[in-house]
Each structure stands twice: as C-alpha cells, then as structure tokens.
Amino acid sequence: MSIQRTAVIGSGLMGAGIAEVLAKSGLDVIVREINDEASAAGRARIEKSLARAVEKGKLDAQARDEAMGRLRFTTDIGELADRQLVIEAASENEDIKKSIFAELDKVVTDPDAILASNTSSMPIIRFAQSTSRPERVLGVHFFNPAPVQPLVEIVSSVLTADSVRDSVTEFVAEVLGKNPIQAQDRPGFIVNALLIPYLCSAIRMLEAGFATKEDIDAGMVGGCAHPMGPIKLADMVGLDTCLYAAESIYRETGDPAAKPPVLLSRMVDGGLLGVKSGRGFYEY
Ligand code: 3HC
C-alpha cells in the first residue's frame, strides 16, 4: 500500500512535529485538534519550526510553503474517514487515547488503514483492543524535536500483523527518511525504558541537594558528550510527559529508578511543565 493520506491526532509538541515531518515528506496531512484555539497553536508551532528549518538552511521557502499547503486542521474526527495512516499524539492519558482509538475505528473506513500511537510508554495492546482491528494497530514513536531527531521506534503489540509492522517500517525509512528500530510492547519500549529512569535520577539528585541543576547538566554535556543535560532535557520533553511516562513504567515494572520524584509531581501540579509553559526547572 502506498501511503498518501495521513492524519495526526493532537498538535502539541510531538503532534505538531510529526505533522511537519509528514507534510515535508510530500504527504497529505489532516491534523485533528479539540478546538480552534488548539488548532491555531499547533499551526503556529509548525510555522515556527519550518521558519527555523529555513533559517538553518535545511529547507527553501518554496518547500516550506508546499509543506504548509499539505496541512489541514480540523476539530471533526469524521473528516479522517479516508485516511490510510493515522498517528495519535494526544496527551499521555490512557483513557483519552483508548477513546480516540475507539472513535478512529468507527470513522476510518479503509480496512487496510493503519492506526498508530506515538505514546512514550503506554501499552499499545490496550489501544489495539479498543478497536475491532487490533492487528492494524502499532506504536510509531518519534523523538523530540521530531523534525530533527532521526529515530523512530516501531512498537508491535502481541497482535500487530507482521505485514503492518513491515510496511510501516519501510514507510518510516523510505518516505520519512528516518531510522526505524523495532521495539517490543514493553513499558518505555527501548529508549524511554533507559531515558526515563535517567531523567528521574537527575531530578532526585537535584531534589536531594546533591548538585545544582547547572552542574548536573554540565556534567553530562561536558563529561559524556550529550547534546543537553538531563534537567534541561526533562524541561524540553515536558515535565508532564516525563511524569506520565515514569508513572506508567513504574506502575508496570516497579523499578525504583522509574519512581516519579516528588519534586517532579509538585512541579507538574504547579503548572511548571518546562519549555512549553515558559517555566520548568529553567525559565524560557
Ligand atoms: N527543522 C529542521 N532542522 C532543524 C531545526 C528545525 N526546526 N532546528 C534545528 N535543526 C537542525 C540544525 O540545522 C542542526 O543541524 P546540523 O547538525 O545538520 O547542523 C541540528 O538540527 C541541531 O540544531 P542546533 O545546532 O541549532 O541546535 P539547537 O540547540 O537548536 O537544538 C537539539 C538542539 C536538536 C534540541 C539538541 O540539543 C538535541 O538533540 N538535544 C537532545 C534531544 C533529545 O534527547 N531528544 C529526545 C527526547 S526523548 C523523547 O522525545 C521521547 C519522549 O517519548 C519522551
């Protein structure tokens, strides 16, 4: 199947980035948001990132305009009827995601369509079981910022058809130009199973007064050649997303390293979500 008609559910940090990647790859993209305000914010996010790509010499003005021309925003999920690939990138709430998959199952008419989730750590099988076509559901997990990071985790549940896994893997590599890796449907898949305990450890270190945030970050940048330190990275990923991923990994594995630090919970309660809210551990 040649995938041309795509959709993304949600245009937050990840949804906007994924929609941008799809549009830049020449695909027709519908972005579904919950209201016009959220759609406008998503559009602005994509415009800003495309402007940055032009500024950095990664894209010319014509390609930018063509990419924007391939994007359409809607609040009506019914408009996704003819889509061949839908990537869900709503907030990390299992009930919300399950109900989105149940709705998609009703509205997407093509029996060959693929329904994917960009969840950072939640079980793909639960979303698959919210549909009547679990063999056509899988995880397609991008990394932030999606237009820049080359990796995509392909996550097969115990019911995902091999043919679906293979065609999405080929699509990600050949059409999107990303590097796919195969992950099992286990908490955190590959990357977040390693990353989330690391970010939680760094926050615990800060919470315990072990070192300043600047020194923790400088340690991993200067000592291990990471592009950014863990405290800054947590702010960039979004402290809410870090918390929900940690909760979901901890709930299933009981791994103490993934136990959400109290400071992280308090910051999320206080609306300090990192870059996206203007303030997290750092100010933006
Ligand atoms: N579009 C296209 N390309 C862009 C771009 C854009 N909007 N913005 C930047 N770039 C390109 C630049 O041209 C540059 O390319 P080059 O290396 O070929 O010159 C490259 O991206 C880096 O950009 P900059 O040098 O300008 O560096 P910045 O400071 O702007 O951005 C960063 C840095 C890419 C965010 C880098 O610090 C980084 O990689 N940080 C780590 C990010 C990370 O770990 N992400 C994973 C998070 S985990 C996750 O997402 C999973 C989730 O489930 C939790």
Coordinates of C-alpha atoms and ligand atoms in Angstrom, one line a residue:
M1 CA 0.0 0.0 0.0
S2 CA 1.3 3.4 -0.9
I3 CA 0.5 5.7 2.0
Q4 CA -0.5 9.2 0.9
R5 CA -3.4 10.3 3.1
T6 CA -2.3 10.7 6.7
A7 CA -3.6 12.3 9.9
V8 CA -2.2 13.2 13.3
I9 CA -4.4 13.4 16.4
G10 CA -3.1 16.3 18.5
S11 CA -0.8 19.2 17.6
G12 CA 1.1 19.6 20.9
L13 CA 4.9 19.3 21.0
M14 CA 5.0 15.9 19.4
G15 CA 1.9 16.0 17.2
A16 CA 3.0 19.3 15.5
G17 CA 6.5 17.9 14.9
I18 CA 5.1 14.6 13.4
A19 CA 2.6 16.5 11.2
E20 CA 5.5 18.7 10.0
V21 CA 7.6 15.6 9.2
L22 CA 4.7 14.0 7.2
A23 CA 4.0 17.3 5.3
K24 CA 7.6 17.8 4.4
S25 CA 7.7 14.2 3.0
G26 CA 5.0 15.2 0.5
L27 CA 2.0 13.6 2.2
D28 CA -1.4 14.9 2.6
V29 CA -2.0 15.6 6.4
I30 CA -5.1 16.3 8.4
V31 CA -4.4 17.5 12.0
R32 CA -7.2 16.9 14.4
E33 CA -7.4 19.1 17.5
I34 CA -10.0 19.5 20.2
N35 CA -10.9 23.2 19.4
D36 CA -9.9 26.1 17.2
E37 CA -7.6 27.6 19.7
A38 CA -5.6 24.4 20.0
S39 CA -5.5 24.2 16.2
A40 CA -4.2 27.7 15.9
A41 CA -1.5 26.9 18.5
G42 CA -0.5 23.8 16.6
R43 CA -0.3 25.6 13.3
A44 CA 1.9 28.3 14.9
R45 CA 4.2 25.7 16.3
I46 CA 4.7 24.1 12.8
E47 CA 5.2 27.6 11.2
K48 CA 7.8 28.4 13.8
S49 CA 9.7 25.2 13.2
L50 CA 9.5 25.4 9.4
A51 CA 10.8 29.0 9.7
R52 CA 13.7 27.7 11.8
A53 CA 14.4 25.0 9.2
V54 CA 14.6 27.7 6.5
E55 CA 16.8 29.8 8.7
K56 CA 19.1 26.8 9.3
G57 CA 19.3 26.2 5.5
K58 CA 17.5 22.8 5.8
L59 CA 14.5 23.9 3.6
D60 CA 13.8 26.6 1.0
A61 CA 10.9 29.0 1.1
Q62 CA 9.0 27.1 -1.6
A63 CA 9.3 23.7 0.2
R64 CA 8.1 25.4 3.4
D65 CA 5.0 26.8 1.6
E66 CA 4.3 23.5 -0.1
A67 CA 4.6 21.7 3.3
M68 CA 2.1 24.2 4.9
G69 CA -0.2 23.7 1.9
R70 CA -0.4 20.0 2.6
L71 CA -1.6 20.5 6.2
R72 CA -5.3 20.9 7.0
F73 CA -6.6 21.4 10.6
T74 CA -10.0 20.1 11.8
T75 CA -11.9 19.6 15.0
D76 CA -14.1 16.9 13.4
I77 CA -12.7 13.4 13.7
G78 CA -15.2 12.4 11.0
E79 CA -13.0 14.1 8.4
L80 CA -10.4 11.3 8.9
A81 CA -12.7 8.8 7.1
D82 CA -10.4 8.3 4.0
R83 CA -7.0 8.3 5.9
Q84 CA -4.6 5.4 5.2
L85 CA -2.4 6.2 8.3
V86 CA -3.4 7.9 11.5
I87 CA -0.8 8.7 14.2
E88 CA -2.3 9.5 17.6
A89 CA -0.3 12.1 19.6
A90 CA -2.7 13.2 22.2
S91 CA -1.7 13.8 25.8
E92 CA -0.3 10.8 27.8
N93 CA -3.6 9.7 29.3
E94 CA -4.6 6.1 28.7
D95 CA -8.4 6.7 28.8
I96 CA -8.2 9.5 26.4
K97 CA -6.1 7.5 24.0
K98 CA -8.3 4.5 24.2
S99 CA -11.4 6.6 23.4
I100 CA -9.6 8.1 20.4
F101 CA -8.7 4.6 19.1
A102 CA -12.4 3.6 19.5
E103 CA -13.5 6.6 17.6
L104 CA -10.9 6.1 14.9
D105 CA -12.1 2.5 14.5
K106 CA -15.6 3.8 13.8
V107 CA -14.7 6.6 11.4
V108 CA -11.7 5.4 9.3
T109 CA -13.3 3.4 6.5
D110 CA -10.4 1.8 4.7
P111 CA -9.9 -1.7 6.2
D112 CA -6.2 -1.5 5.2
A113 CA -5.7 1.7 7.2
I114 CA -3.0 1.7 9.9
L115 CA -3.8 3.2 13.3
A116 CA -0.6 4.2 15.2
S117 CA 0.2 5.7 18.6
N118 CA 3.1 8.0 19.5
T119 CA 2.7 7.1 23.1
S120 CA 6.0 7.4 25.0
S121 CA 5.5 4.3 27.2
M122 CA 1.9 3.1 27.4
P123 CA 0.9 -0.4 26.3
I124 CA 0.0 -0.5 22.6
I125 CA -2.1 -3.6 23.1
R126 CA -4.7 -1.6 25.2
F127 CA -5.2 0.8 22.3
A128 CA -5.4 -2.0 19.8
Q129 CA -8.1 -3.7 21.9
S130 CA -10.2 -0.5 21.8
T131 CA -10.6 -1.2 18.1
S132 CA -12.1 -4.0 16.0
R133 CA -8.8 -4.3 14.1
P134 CA -6.0 -4.9 16.6
E135 CA -3.7 -6.4 14.0
R136 CA -3.6 -3.0 12.3
V137 CA -2.6 -1.0 15.4
L138 CA 1.0 -0.4 16.5
G139 CA 3.3 2.2 18.1
V140 CA 5.2 4.7 15.9
H141 CA 7.3 6.6 18.4
F142 CA 9.1 9.8 17.4
F143 CA 11.6 11.8 19.4
N144 CA 11.5 15.5 20.3
P145 CA 12.1 17.6 18.2
A146 CA 10.6 15.2 15.6
P147 CA 11.8 17.2 12.6
V148 CA 15.4 16.9 13.8
Q149 CA 15.7 13.6 15.6
P150 CA 16.3 10.7 13.2
L151 CA 15.0 7.8 15.3
V152 CA 11.5 6.3 15.2
E153 CA 10.7 3.3 17.4
I154 CA 8.3 0.8 15.7
V155 CA 6.4 -0.9 18.5
S156 CA 4.5 -4.2 17.7
S157 CA 1.9 -5.4 20.2
V158 CA 1.3 -9.2 20.6
L159 CA -1.5 -8.8 18.0
T160 CA 0.2 -6.5 15.4
A161 CA 0.4 -8.2 12.0
D162 CA 3.9 -8.6 10.6
S163 CA 2.8 -7.1 7.3
V164 CA 1.7 -3.9 9.2
R165 CA 5.0 -3.7 11.0
D166 CA 6.9 -4.2 7.8
S167 CA 5.0 -1.7 5.7
V168 CA 5.3 1.0 8.5
T169 CA 9.0 0.3 8.9
E170 CA 9.5 0.7 5.2
F171 CA 7.4 3.9 5.1
V172 CA 9.3 5.4 8.0
A173 CA 12.7 4.7 6.3
E174 CA 11.8 5.3 2.7
V175 CA 9.2 8.1 2.8
L176 CA 10.0 9.9 6.0
G177 CA 13.8 9.3 5.8
K178 CA 14.0 8.4 9.5
N179 CA 15.9 5.5 11.1
P180 CA 13.4 2.9 12.4
I181 CA 14.2 0.4 15.2
Q182 CA 12.0 -2.4 16.3
A183 CA 10.8 -2.5 19.9
Q184 CA 8.6 -4.8 21.9
D185 CA 5.4 -3.5 23.6
R186 CA 7.1 -3.3 27.0
P187 CA 7.0 -0.2 29.3
G188 CA 9.1 2.6 27.8
F189 CA 9.9 0.4 24.7
I190 CA 13.7 0.8 24.2
V191 CA 14.6 4.5 24.6
N192 CA 12.3 5.6 27.4
A193 CA 13.0 2.4 29.4
L194 CA 16.5 3.8 29.6
L195 CA 15.9 7.6 29.4
I196 CA 13.1 8.0 32.0
P197 CA 14.9 6.4 34.9
Y198 CA 17.9 8.5 34.0
L199 CA 15.9 11.8 34.0
C200 CA 14.2 10.7 37.3
S201 CA 17.7 10.1 38.8
A202 CA 18.9 13.5 37.8
I203 CA 15.8 15.2 39.3
R204 CA 16.2 13.1 42.5
M205 CA 19.9 14.3 42.6
L206 CA 18.7 17.9 42.4
E207 CA 15.9 17.3 44.9
A208 CA 18.4 15.9 47.4
G209 CA 20.7 18.9 47.1
F210 CA 23.4 16.7 45.6
A211 CA 24.4 19.3 43.0
T212 CA 22.9 22.3 41.2
K213 CA 20.9 21.8 38.0
E214 CA 23.6 23.7 36.1
D215 CA 26.3 21.4 37.3
I216 CA 24.2 18.2 36.7
D217 CA 23.6 19.4 33.1
A218 CA 27.2 20.5 32.6
G219 CA 28.4 17.1 33.9
M220 CA 26.5 15.1 31.2
V221 CA 27.2 17.6 28.4
G222 CA 30.9 18.0 29.1
G223 CA 31.6 14.6 30.6
C224 CA 29.5 12.3 28.3
A225 CA 29.0 14.5 25.2
H226 CA 25.2 14.5 25.5
P227 CA 23.8 17.4 23.4
M228 CA 21.9 18.6 26.5
G229 CA 21.9 17.7 30.2
P230 CA 19.1 15.7 31.8
I231 CA 17.4 18.6 33.7
K232 CA 17.2 20.7 30.5
L233 CA 16.1 17.7 28.5
A234 CA 13.3 17.0 31.0
D235 CA 12.2 20.6 30.5
M236 CA 12.3 20.1 26.7
V237 CA 10.4 16.8 26.8
G238 CA 7.8 18.4 29.1
L239 CA 7.7 17.6 32.8
D240 CA 4.1 16.3 32.5
T241 CA 5.2 13.9 29.8
C242 CA 8.1 12.8 31.9
L243 CA 5.8 12.3 34.9
Y244 CA 3.2 10.3 33.0
A245 CA 5.9 8.1 31.3
A246 CA 7.6 7.5 34.7
E247 CA 4.2 6.6 36.3
S248 CA 3.4 4.2 33.6
I249 CA 6.8 2.5 33.6
Y250 CA 6.8 2.3 37.4
R251 CA 3.3 1.0 37.6
E252 CA 4.1 -2.0 35.4
T253 CA 7.7 -2.7 36.4
G254 CA 8.0 -1.5 40.0
D255 CA 11.5 -0.4 39.0
P256 CA 12.5 2.1 41.8
A257 CA 14.6 4.0 39.3
A258 CA 11.4 4.9 37.4
K259 CA 9.5 6.0 40.5
P260 CA 8.5 9.6 39.9
P261 CA 10.4 12.0 42.1
V262 CA 8.1 14.1 44.4
L263 CA 9.6 17.3 43.1
L264 CA 8.5 16.3 39.5
S265 CA 4.9 15.7 40.6
R266 CA 4.8 19.0 42.5
M267 CA 6.1 21.0 39.5
V268 CA 3.5 19.4 37.3
D269 CA 0.8 20.2 39.8
G270 CA 2.1 23.8 39.8
G271 CA 1.8 24.1 36.0
L272 CA 5.6 24.2 35.6
L273 CA 5.8 22.0 32.6
G274 CA 9.1 23.1 31.1
V275 CA 9.7 24.9 27.7
K276 CA 6.1 24.5 26.7
S277 CA 4.8 26.5 29.7
G278 CA 7.7 29.0 29.8
R279 CA 9.0 27.6 33.1
G280 CA 10.2 24.3 34.4
F281 CA 13.5 23.8 36.1
Y282 CA 14.7 26.7 34.0
E283 CA 12.9 29.7 32.6
Y284 CA 12.2 30.2 28.9
Ligands
3HC1 N1 14.0 21.9 11.4 C1 15.0 21.2 10.8 N2 16.2 21.2 11.3 C2 16.5 21.8 12.4 C3 15.5 22.6 13.1 C4 14.2 22.6 12.6 N3 13.2 23.3 13.1 N4 16.1 23.1 14.2 C5 17.3 22.7 14.2 N5 17.6 22.0 13.2 C6 18.9 21.3 12.9 C7 20.0 22.2 12.8 O1 20.2 22.8 11.5 C8 21.2 21.3 13.1 O2 21.5 20.5 12.0 P1 23.1 20.2 11.7 O3 23.5 19.4 12.9 O4 23.0 19.4 10.4 O5 23.7 21.5 11.6 C9 20.6 20.4 14.2 O6 19.2 20.4 14.0 C10 20.8 20.9 15.6 O7 20.4 22.2 15.7 P2 21.2 23.4 16.5 O8 22.6 23.1 16.4 O9 20.6 24.7 16.1 O10 20.9 23.0 18.0 P3 19.7 23.5 18.8 O11 20.3 24.0 20.1 O12 18.8 24.4 18.2 O13 18.8 22.2 19.1 C11 18.7 19.9 19.8 C12 19.4 21.2 19.7 C13 18.4 19.3 18.5 C14 17.4 20.0 20.6 C15 19.8 19.1 20.6 O14 20.1 19.8 21.8 C16 19.4 17.7 21.0 O15 19.5 16.8 20.1 N6 19.0 17.5 22.3 C17 18.6 16.3 22.8 C18 17.2 16.0 22.4 C19 16.7 14.7 22.8 O16 17.4 13.9 23.5 N7 15.5 14.3 22.4 C20 14.9 13.1 22.8 C21 13.9 13.4 23.9 S1 13.1 11.9 24.4 C22 11.7 11.9 23.5 O17 11.4 12.7 22.8 C23 10.8 10.7 23.8 C24 9.6 11.1 24.5 O18 8.7 10.0 24.4 C25 9.8 11.4 26.0

